[in-house]
Short mmCIF file of C-alpha atoms in Angstrom, two decimals:
data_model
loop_
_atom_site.label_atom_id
_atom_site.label_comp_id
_atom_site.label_asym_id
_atom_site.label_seq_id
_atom_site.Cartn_x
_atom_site.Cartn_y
_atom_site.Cartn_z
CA UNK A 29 0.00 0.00 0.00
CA UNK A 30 1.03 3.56 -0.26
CA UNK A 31 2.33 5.17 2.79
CA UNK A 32 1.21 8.90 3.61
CA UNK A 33 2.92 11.65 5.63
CA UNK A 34 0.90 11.17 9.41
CA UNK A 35 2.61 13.93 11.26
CA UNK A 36 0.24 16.46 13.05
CA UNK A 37 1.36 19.31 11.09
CA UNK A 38 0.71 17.36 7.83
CA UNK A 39 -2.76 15.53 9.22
CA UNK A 40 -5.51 18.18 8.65
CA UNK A 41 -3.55 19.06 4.75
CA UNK A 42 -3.79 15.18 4.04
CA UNK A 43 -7.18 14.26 4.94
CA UNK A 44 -8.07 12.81 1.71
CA UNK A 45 -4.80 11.09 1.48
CA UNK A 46 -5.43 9.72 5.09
CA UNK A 47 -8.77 8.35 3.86
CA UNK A 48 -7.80 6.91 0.94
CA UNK A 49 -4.59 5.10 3.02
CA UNK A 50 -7.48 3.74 5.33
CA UNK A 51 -9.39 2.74 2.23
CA UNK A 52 -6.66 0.85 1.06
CA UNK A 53 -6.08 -1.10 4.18
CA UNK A 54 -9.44 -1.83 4.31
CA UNK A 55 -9.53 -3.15 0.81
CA UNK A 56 -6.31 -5.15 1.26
CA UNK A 57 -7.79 -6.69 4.10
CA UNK A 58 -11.19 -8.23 2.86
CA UNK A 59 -9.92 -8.78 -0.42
CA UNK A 60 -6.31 -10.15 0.23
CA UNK A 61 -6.28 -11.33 4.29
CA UNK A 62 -9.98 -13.13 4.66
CA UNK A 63 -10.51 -16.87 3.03
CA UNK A 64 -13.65 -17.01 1.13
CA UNK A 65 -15.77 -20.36 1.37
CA UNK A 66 -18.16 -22.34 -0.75
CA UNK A 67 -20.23 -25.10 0.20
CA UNK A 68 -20.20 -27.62 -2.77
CA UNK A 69 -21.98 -31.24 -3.13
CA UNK A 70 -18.63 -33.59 -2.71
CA UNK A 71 -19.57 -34.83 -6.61
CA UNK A 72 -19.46 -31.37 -7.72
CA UNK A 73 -16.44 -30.77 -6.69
CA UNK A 74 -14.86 -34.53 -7.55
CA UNK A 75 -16.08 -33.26 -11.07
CA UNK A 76 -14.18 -29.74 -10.61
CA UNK A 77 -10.71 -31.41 -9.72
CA UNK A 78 -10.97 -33.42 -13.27
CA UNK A 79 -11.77 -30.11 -15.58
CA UNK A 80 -9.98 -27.76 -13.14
CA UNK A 81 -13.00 -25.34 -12.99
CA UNK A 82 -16.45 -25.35 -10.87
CA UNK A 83 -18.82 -24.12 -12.33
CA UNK A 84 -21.63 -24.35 -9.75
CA UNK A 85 -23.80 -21.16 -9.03
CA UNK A 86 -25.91 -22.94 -6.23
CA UNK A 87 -27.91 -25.96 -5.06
CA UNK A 88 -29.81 -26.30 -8.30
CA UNK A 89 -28.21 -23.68 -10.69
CA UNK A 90 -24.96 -23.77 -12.55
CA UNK A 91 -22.76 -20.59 -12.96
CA UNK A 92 -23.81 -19.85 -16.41
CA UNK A 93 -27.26 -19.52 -14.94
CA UNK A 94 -26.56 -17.29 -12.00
CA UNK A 95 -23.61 -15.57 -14.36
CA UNK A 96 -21.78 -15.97 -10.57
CA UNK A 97 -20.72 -18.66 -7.97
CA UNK A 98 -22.16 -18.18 -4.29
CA UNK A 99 -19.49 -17.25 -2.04
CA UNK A 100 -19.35 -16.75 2.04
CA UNK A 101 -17.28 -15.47 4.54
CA UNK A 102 -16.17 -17.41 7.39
CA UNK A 103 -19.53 -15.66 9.93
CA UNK A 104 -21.71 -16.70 7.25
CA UNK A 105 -21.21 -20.44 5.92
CA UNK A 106 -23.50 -22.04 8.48
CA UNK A 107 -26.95 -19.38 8.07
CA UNK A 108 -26.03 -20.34 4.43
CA UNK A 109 -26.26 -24.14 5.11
CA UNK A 110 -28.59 -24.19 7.36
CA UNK A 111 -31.03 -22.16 5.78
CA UNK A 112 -30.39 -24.20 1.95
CA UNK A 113 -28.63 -27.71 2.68
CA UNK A 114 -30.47 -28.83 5.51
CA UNK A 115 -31.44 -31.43 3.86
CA UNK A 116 -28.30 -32.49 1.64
CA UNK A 117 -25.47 -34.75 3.06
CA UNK A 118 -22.14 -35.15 1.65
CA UNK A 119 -21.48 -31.59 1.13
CA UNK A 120 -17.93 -30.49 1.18
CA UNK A 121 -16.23 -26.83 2.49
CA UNK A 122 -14.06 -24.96 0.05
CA UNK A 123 -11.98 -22.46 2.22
CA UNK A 124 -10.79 -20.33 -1.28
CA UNK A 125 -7.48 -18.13 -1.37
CA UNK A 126 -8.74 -14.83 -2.81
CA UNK A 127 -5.59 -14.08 -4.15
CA UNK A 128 -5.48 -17.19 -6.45
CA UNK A 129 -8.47 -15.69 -8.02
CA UNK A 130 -8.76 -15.32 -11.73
CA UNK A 131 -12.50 -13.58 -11.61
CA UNK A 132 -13.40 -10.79 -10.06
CA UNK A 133 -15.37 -10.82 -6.08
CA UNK A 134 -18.37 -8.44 -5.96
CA UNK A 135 -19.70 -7.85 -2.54
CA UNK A 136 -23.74 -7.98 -2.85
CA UNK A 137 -26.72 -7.49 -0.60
CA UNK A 138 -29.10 -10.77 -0.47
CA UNK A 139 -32.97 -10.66 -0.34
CA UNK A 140 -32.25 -13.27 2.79
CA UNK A 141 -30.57 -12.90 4.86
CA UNK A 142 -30.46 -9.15 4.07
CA UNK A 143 -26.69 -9.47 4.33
CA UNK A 144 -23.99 -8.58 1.69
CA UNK A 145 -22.54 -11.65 0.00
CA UNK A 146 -19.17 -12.33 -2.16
CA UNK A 147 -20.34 -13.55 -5.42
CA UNK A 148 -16.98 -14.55 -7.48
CA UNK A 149 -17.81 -13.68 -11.27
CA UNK A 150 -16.30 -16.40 -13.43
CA UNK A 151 -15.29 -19.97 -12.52
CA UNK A 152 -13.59 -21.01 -9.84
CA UNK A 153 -10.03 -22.23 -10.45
CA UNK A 154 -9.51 -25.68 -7.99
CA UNK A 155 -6.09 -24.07 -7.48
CA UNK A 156 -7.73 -21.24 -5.46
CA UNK A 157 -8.80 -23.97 -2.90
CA UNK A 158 -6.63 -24.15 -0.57
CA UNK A 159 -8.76 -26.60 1.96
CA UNK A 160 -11.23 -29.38 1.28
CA UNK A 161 -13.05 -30.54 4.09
CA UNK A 162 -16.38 -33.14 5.09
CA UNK A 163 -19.17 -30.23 6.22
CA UNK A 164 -21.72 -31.67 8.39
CA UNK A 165 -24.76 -30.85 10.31
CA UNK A 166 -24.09 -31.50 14.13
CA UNK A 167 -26.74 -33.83 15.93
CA UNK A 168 -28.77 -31.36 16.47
CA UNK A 169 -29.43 -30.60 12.71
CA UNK A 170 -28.06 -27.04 12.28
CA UNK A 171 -24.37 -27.00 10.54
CA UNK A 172 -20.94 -26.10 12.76
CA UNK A 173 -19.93 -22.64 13.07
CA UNK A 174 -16.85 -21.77 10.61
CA UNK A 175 -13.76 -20.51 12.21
CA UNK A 176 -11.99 -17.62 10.03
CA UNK A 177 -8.89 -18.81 8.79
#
């Protein structure tokens, strides 16, 4: 990032430059610093690893459909699954490197849960993946609780 002069005397002169530092931390942060999950059906993905792409928009939808792929963050991946794969076994959890990302990650609001959502605009490349892992509802039926990475 670019570094701006922070000295008092300089502070009220450099307010936009100040912001836009901020901005830019900010950015490198959720862009760069945060993993990026998908919940896929484990065939889905078995059938990503042999083209190199998924192409999966959702539960019933491929990408071309959706013209995106569903993404989460880490505070979101079980309201996702619990609220659309409650009643799907052998799902799988992609924790995704967004910096192995070919497409570009818009940040949108959902109808529900009125939240904003990364939706990753192209296919995703099984070398972004950098974690595969069984994702499970507990025994009391609602899915675990995703630890950021």
């Amino acid at each position: 990032p670019k570094t701006y002069p922070l000295s008092p005397a300089t502070i009220d002169s450099n307010k936009s430059q100040i912001y836009i530092l901020i901005t830019e931390c900010i950015f490198c942060y959720t862009i760069c610093m945060k993993h990026l999950y998908h919940i896929a059906k484990r065939t889905d993905w078995t059938a990503a690893q042999k083209t190199g792409e998924y192409t999966v928009g959702s539960l019933h939808r491929d990408f071309f459909e959706d013209g995106f792929i569903h993404l989460s963050y880490a505070r979101q991946v079980n309201v996702v699954a619990d609220l659309i794969y409650h009643d799907t076994l052998d799902l799988v959890l992609l924790t995704i490197d967004p910096t192995k990302l070919a497409a570009k990650v818009v940040d949108e609001k959902a109808d529900f849960p009125e939240e904003y959502f990364p939706h990753l605009y192209g296919p995703l490349s099984v070398d972004a993946v950098i974690d595969i892992r069984p994702y499970r509802p507990m025994s009391d039926g609602k899915f675990p609780i995703v630890k950021s990475a």
